[in-house]
mmCIF file of C-alpha atoms in Angstrom:
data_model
loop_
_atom_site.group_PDB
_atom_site.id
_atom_site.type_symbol
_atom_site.label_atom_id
_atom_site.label_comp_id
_atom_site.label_asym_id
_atom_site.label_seq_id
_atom_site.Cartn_x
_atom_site.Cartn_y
_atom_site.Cartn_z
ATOM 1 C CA UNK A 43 -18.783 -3.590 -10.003
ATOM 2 C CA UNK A 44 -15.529 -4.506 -11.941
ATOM 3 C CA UNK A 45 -15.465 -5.935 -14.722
ATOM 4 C CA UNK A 46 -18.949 -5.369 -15.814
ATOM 5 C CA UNK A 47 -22.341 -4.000 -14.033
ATOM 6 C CA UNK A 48 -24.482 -6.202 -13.181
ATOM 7 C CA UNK A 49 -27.430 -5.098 -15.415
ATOM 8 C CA UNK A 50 -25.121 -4.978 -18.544
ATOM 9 C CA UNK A 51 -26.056 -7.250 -21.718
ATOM 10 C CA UNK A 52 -23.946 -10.244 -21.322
ATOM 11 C CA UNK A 53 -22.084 -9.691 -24.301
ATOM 12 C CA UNK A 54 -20.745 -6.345 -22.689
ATOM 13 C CA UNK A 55 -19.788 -8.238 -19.700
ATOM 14 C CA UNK A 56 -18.491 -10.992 -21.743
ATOM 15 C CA UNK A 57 -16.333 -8.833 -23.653
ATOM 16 C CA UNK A 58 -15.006 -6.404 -20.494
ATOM 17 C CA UNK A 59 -13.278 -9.564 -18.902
ATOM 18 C CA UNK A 60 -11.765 -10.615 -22.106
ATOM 19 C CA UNK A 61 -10.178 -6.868 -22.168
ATOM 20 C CA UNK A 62 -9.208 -7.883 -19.138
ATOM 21 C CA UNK A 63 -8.061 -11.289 -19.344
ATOM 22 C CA UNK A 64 -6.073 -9.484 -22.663
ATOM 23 C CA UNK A 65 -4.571 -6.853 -20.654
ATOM 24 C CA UNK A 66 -3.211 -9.004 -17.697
ATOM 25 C CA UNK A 67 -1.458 -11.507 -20.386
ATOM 26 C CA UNK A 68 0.091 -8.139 -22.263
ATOM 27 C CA UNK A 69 1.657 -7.835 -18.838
ATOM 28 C CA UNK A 70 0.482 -4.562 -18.384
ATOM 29 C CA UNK A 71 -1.011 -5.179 -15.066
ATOM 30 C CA UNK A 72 0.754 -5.631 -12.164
ATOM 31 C CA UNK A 73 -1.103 -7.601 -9.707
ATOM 32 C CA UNK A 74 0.761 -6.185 -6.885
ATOM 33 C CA UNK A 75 0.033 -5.168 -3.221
ATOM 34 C CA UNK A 76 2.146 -2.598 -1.963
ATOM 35 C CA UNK A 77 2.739 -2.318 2.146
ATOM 36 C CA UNK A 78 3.923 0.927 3.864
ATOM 37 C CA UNK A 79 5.016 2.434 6.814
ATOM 38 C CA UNK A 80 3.337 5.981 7.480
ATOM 39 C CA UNK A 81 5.680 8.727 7.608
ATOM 40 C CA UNK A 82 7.261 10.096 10.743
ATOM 41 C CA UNK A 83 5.473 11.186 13.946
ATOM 42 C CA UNK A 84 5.476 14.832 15.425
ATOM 43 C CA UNK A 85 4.655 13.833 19.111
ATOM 44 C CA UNK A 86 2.927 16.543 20.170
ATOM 45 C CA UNK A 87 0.443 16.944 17.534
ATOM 46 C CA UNK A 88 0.549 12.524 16.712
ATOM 47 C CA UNK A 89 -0.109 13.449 12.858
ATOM 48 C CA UNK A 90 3.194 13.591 10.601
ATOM 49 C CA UNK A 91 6.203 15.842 11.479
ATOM 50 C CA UNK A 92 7.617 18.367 9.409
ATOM 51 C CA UNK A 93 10.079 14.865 8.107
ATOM 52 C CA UNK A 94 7.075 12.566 7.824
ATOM 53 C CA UNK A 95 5.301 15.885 5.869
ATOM 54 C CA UNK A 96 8.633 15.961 3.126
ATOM 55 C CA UNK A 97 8.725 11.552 3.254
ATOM 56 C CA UNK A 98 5.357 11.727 1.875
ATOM 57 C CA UNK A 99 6.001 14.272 -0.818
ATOM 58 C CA UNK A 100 8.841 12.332 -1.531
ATOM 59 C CA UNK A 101 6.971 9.235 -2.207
ATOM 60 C CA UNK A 102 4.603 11.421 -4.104
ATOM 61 C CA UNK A 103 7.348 12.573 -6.276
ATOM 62 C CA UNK A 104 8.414 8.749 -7.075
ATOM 63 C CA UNK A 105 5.028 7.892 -8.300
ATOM 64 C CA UNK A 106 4.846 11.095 -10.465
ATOM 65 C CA UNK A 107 8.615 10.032 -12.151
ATOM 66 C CA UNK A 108 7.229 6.939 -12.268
ATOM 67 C CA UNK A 109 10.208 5.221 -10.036
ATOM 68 C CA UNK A 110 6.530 3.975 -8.363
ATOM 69 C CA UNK A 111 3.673 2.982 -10.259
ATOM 70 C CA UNK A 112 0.070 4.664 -10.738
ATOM 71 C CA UNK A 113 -1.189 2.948 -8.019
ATOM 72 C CA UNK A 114 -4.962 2.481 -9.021
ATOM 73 C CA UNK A 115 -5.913 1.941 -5.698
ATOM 74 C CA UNK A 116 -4.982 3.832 -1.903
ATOM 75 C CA UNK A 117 -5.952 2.361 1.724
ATOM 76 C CA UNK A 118 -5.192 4.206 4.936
ATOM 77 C CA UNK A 119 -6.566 3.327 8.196
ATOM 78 C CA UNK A 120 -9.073 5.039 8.877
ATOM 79 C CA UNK A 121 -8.756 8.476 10.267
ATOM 80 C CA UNK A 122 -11.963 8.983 12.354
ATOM 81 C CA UNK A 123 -11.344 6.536 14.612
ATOM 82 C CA UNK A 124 -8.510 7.377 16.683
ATOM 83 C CA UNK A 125 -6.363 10.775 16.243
ATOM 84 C CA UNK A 126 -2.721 9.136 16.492
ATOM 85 C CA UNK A 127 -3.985 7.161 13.160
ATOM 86 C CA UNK A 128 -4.226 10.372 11.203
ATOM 87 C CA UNK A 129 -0.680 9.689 9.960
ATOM 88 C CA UNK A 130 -1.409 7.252 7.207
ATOM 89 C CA UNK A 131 -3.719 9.560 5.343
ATOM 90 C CA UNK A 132 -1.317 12.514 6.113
ATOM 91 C CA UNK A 133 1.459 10.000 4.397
ATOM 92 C CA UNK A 134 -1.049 8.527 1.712
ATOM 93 C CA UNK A 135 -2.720 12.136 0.967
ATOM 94 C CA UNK A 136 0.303 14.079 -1.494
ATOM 95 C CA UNK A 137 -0.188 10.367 -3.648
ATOM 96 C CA UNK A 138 -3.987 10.692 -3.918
ATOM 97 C CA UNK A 139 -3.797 14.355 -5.353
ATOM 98 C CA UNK A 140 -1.429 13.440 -8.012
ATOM 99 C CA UNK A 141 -2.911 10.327 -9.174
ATOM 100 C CA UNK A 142 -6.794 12.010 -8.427
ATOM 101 C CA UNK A 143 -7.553 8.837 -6.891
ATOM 102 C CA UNK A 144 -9.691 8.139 -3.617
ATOM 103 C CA UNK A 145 -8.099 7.178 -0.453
ATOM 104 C CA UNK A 146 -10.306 3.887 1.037
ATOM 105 C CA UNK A 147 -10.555 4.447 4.608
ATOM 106 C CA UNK A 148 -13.214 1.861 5.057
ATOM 107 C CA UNK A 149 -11.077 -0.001 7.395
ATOM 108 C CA UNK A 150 -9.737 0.740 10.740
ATOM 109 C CA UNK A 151 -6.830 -0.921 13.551
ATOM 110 C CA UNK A 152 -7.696 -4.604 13.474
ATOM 111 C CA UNK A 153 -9.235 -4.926 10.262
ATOM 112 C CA UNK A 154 -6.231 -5.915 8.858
ATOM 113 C CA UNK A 155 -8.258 -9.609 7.701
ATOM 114 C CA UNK A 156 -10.913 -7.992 5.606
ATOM 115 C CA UNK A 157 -8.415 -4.727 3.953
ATOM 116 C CA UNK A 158 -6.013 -7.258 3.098
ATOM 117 C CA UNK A 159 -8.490 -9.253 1.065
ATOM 118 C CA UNK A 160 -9.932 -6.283 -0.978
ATOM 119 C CA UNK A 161 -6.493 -5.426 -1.373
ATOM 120 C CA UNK A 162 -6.102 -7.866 -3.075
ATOM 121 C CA UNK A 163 -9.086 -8.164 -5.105
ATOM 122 C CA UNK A 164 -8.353 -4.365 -6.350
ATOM 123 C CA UNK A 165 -4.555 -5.740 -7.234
ATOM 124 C CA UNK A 166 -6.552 -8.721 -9.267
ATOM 125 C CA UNK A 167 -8.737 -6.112 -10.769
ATOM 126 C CA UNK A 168 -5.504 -4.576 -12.479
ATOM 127 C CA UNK A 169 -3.759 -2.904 -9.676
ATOM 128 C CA UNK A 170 -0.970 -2.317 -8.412
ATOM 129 C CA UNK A 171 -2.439 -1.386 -5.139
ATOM 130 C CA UNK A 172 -0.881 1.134 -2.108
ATOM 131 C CA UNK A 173 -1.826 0.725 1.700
ATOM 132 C CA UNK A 174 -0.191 2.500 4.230
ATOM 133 C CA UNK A 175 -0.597 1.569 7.387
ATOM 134 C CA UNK A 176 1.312 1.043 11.348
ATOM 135 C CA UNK A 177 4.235 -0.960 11.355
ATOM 136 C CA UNK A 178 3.061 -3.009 13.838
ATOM 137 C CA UNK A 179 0.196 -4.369 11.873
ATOM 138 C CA UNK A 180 1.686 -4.617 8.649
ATOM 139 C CA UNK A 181 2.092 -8.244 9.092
ATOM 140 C CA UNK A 182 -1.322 -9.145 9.587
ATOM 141 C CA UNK A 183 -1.865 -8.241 6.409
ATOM 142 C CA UNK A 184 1.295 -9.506 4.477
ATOM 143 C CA UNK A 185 -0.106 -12.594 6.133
ATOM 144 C CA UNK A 186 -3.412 -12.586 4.932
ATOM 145 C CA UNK A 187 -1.769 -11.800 1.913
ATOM 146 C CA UNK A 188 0.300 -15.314 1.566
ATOM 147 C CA UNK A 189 3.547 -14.278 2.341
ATOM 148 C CA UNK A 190 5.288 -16.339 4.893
ATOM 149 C CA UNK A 191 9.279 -14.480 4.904
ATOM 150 C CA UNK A 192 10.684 -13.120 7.437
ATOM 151 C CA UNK A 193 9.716 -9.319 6.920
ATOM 152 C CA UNK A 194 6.135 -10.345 6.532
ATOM 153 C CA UNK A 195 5.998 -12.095 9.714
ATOM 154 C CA UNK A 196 7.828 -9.579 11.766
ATOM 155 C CA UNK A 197 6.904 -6.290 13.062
ATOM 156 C CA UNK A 198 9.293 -3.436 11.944
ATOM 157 C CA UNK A 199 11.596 -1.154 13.338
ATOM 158 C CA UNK A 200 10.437 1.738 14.962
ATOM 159 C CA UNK A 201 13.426 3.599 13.430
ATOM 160 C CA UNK A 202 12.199 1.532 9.669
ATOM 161 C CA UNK A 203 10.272 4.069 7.540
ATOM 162 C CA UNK A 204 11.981 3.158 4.133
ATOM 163 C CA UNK A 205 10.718 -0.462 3.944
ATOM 164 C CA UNK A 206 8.196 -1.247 1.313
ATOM 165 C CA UNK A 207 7.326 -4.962 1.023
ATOM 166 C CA UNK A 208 5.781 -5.583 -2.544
ATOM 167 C CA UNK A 209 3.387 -8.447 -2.753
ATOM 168 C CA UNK A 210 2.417 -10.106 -5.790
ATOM 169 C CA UNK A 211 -1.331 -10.861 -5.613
ATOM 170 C CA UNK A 212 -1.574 -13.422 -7.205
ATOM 171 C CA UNK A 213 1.401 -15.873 -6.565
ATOM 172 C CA UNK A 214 2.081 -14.224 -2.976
ATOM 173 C CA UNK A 215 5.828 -13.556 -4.036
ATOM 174 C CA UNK A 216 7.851 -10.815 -2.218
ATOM 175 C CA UNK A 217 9.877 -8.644 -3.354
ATOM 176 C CA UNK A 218 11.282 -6.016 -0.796
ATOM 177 C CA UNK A 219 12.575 -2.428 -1.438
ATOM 178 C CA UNK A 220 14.207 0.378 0.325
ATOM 179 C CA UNK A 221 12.991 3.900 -0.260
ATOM 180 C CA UNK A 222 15.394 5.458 2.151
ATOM 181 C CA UNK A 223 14.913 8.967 2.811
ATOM 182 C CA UNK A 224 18.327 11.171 3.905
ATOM 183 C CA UNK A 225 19.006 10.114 7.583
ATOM 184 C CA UNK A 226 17.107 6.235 8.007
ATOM 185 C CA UNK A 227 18.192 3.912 10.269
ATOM 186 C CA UNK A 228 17.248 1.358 7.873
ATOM 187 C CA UNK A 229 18.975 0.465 5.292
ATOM 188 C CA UNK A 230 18.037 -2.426 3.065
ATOM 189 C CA UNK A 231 18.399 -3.374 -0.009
ATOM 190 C CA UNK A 232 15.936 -4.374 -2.931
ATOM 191 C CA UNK A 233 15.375 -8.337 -3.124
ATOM 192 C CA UNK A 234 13.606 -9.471 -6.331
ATOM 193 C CA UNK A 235 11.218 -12.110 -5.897
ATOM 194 C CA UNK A 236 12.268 -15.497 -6.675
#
């Protein structure tokens, strides 16, 4: 595992965390947890609708301008254990196949505790990280996460899609941003983190 394997010489392991150590001082790594909403429901079907389908190539298209970062990491709740939580992967999904990188579905509703912890540990490990997740339950894991503000604590709108709380993994600071998408309810604005 990260930085080194454990069977490498110690001077290989030795000199993979200073990389590391040299990279997070350059600033290049952003130690940062980001929390989502998934996209919008269809209903019927309770994956996205045809608006949750175009949200998530939207967000797609912000990572690929680089408006979002490369995350290096993507968690969705996991998909095999109830239908209606196919959305997060559906939202997650456009993301993963631009950035070729895996989307961790290791965790499911309620294992908000555990995801939010290797969350972090990925953000640590150079992130910045992505989960997407129900709005509802969001909080548990800014929580875990160290943030005590108001939208960390709170569960969001059901009309709220364009919120994206940005957690800094390391000091727990929040920073909160608006992605609006043509026709949200919510409309924030971006706070920088104090």
């Amino acid at each position: 595992s990260w930085p080194a394997q454990p069977g490498a010489p110690r001077s290989m392991r030795s000199a993979l965390t200073l990389a590391l150590c040299a990279v997070r001082l350059a600033g290049a790594c952003r130690a940062e947890v980001w929390l989502i909403r998934h996209g919008d429901k269809n209903f019927a079907t309770g994956g996205l609708s045809e608006r949750g389908f175009a949200r998530a190539e939207h967000l797609a298209s912000l990572v690929e301008s680089g408006t979002w970062p490369a995350f290096k990491a993507l968690y969705a709740v996991n998909s095999r254990t109830k239908d209606h939580m196919v959305r997060e992967v559906q939202t997650v999904t456009p993301i993963a196949n631009r950035l070729g990188v895996a989307i961790n579905e290791t965790w499911g509703k309620d294992d908000e505790v555990p995801l939010a912890h290797h969350a972090r540990a990925a953000a640590l490990a150079c992130g910045p990280v992505l989960v997407v997740w129900e709005h509802c339950r969001i909080p548990a894991i800014a929580i875990e996460l160290g943030c005590a503000e108001y939208e960390c604590v709170a569960c969001w709108s059901d009309a709220s899609f364009g919120k994206v709380l940005v957690i800094d993994a390391e000091s727990s600071a929040l920073a909160v941003r608006d992605e609006a998408f043509a026709g949200d309810d919510w409309q924030g604005e971006v706070v920088h983190p104090t």
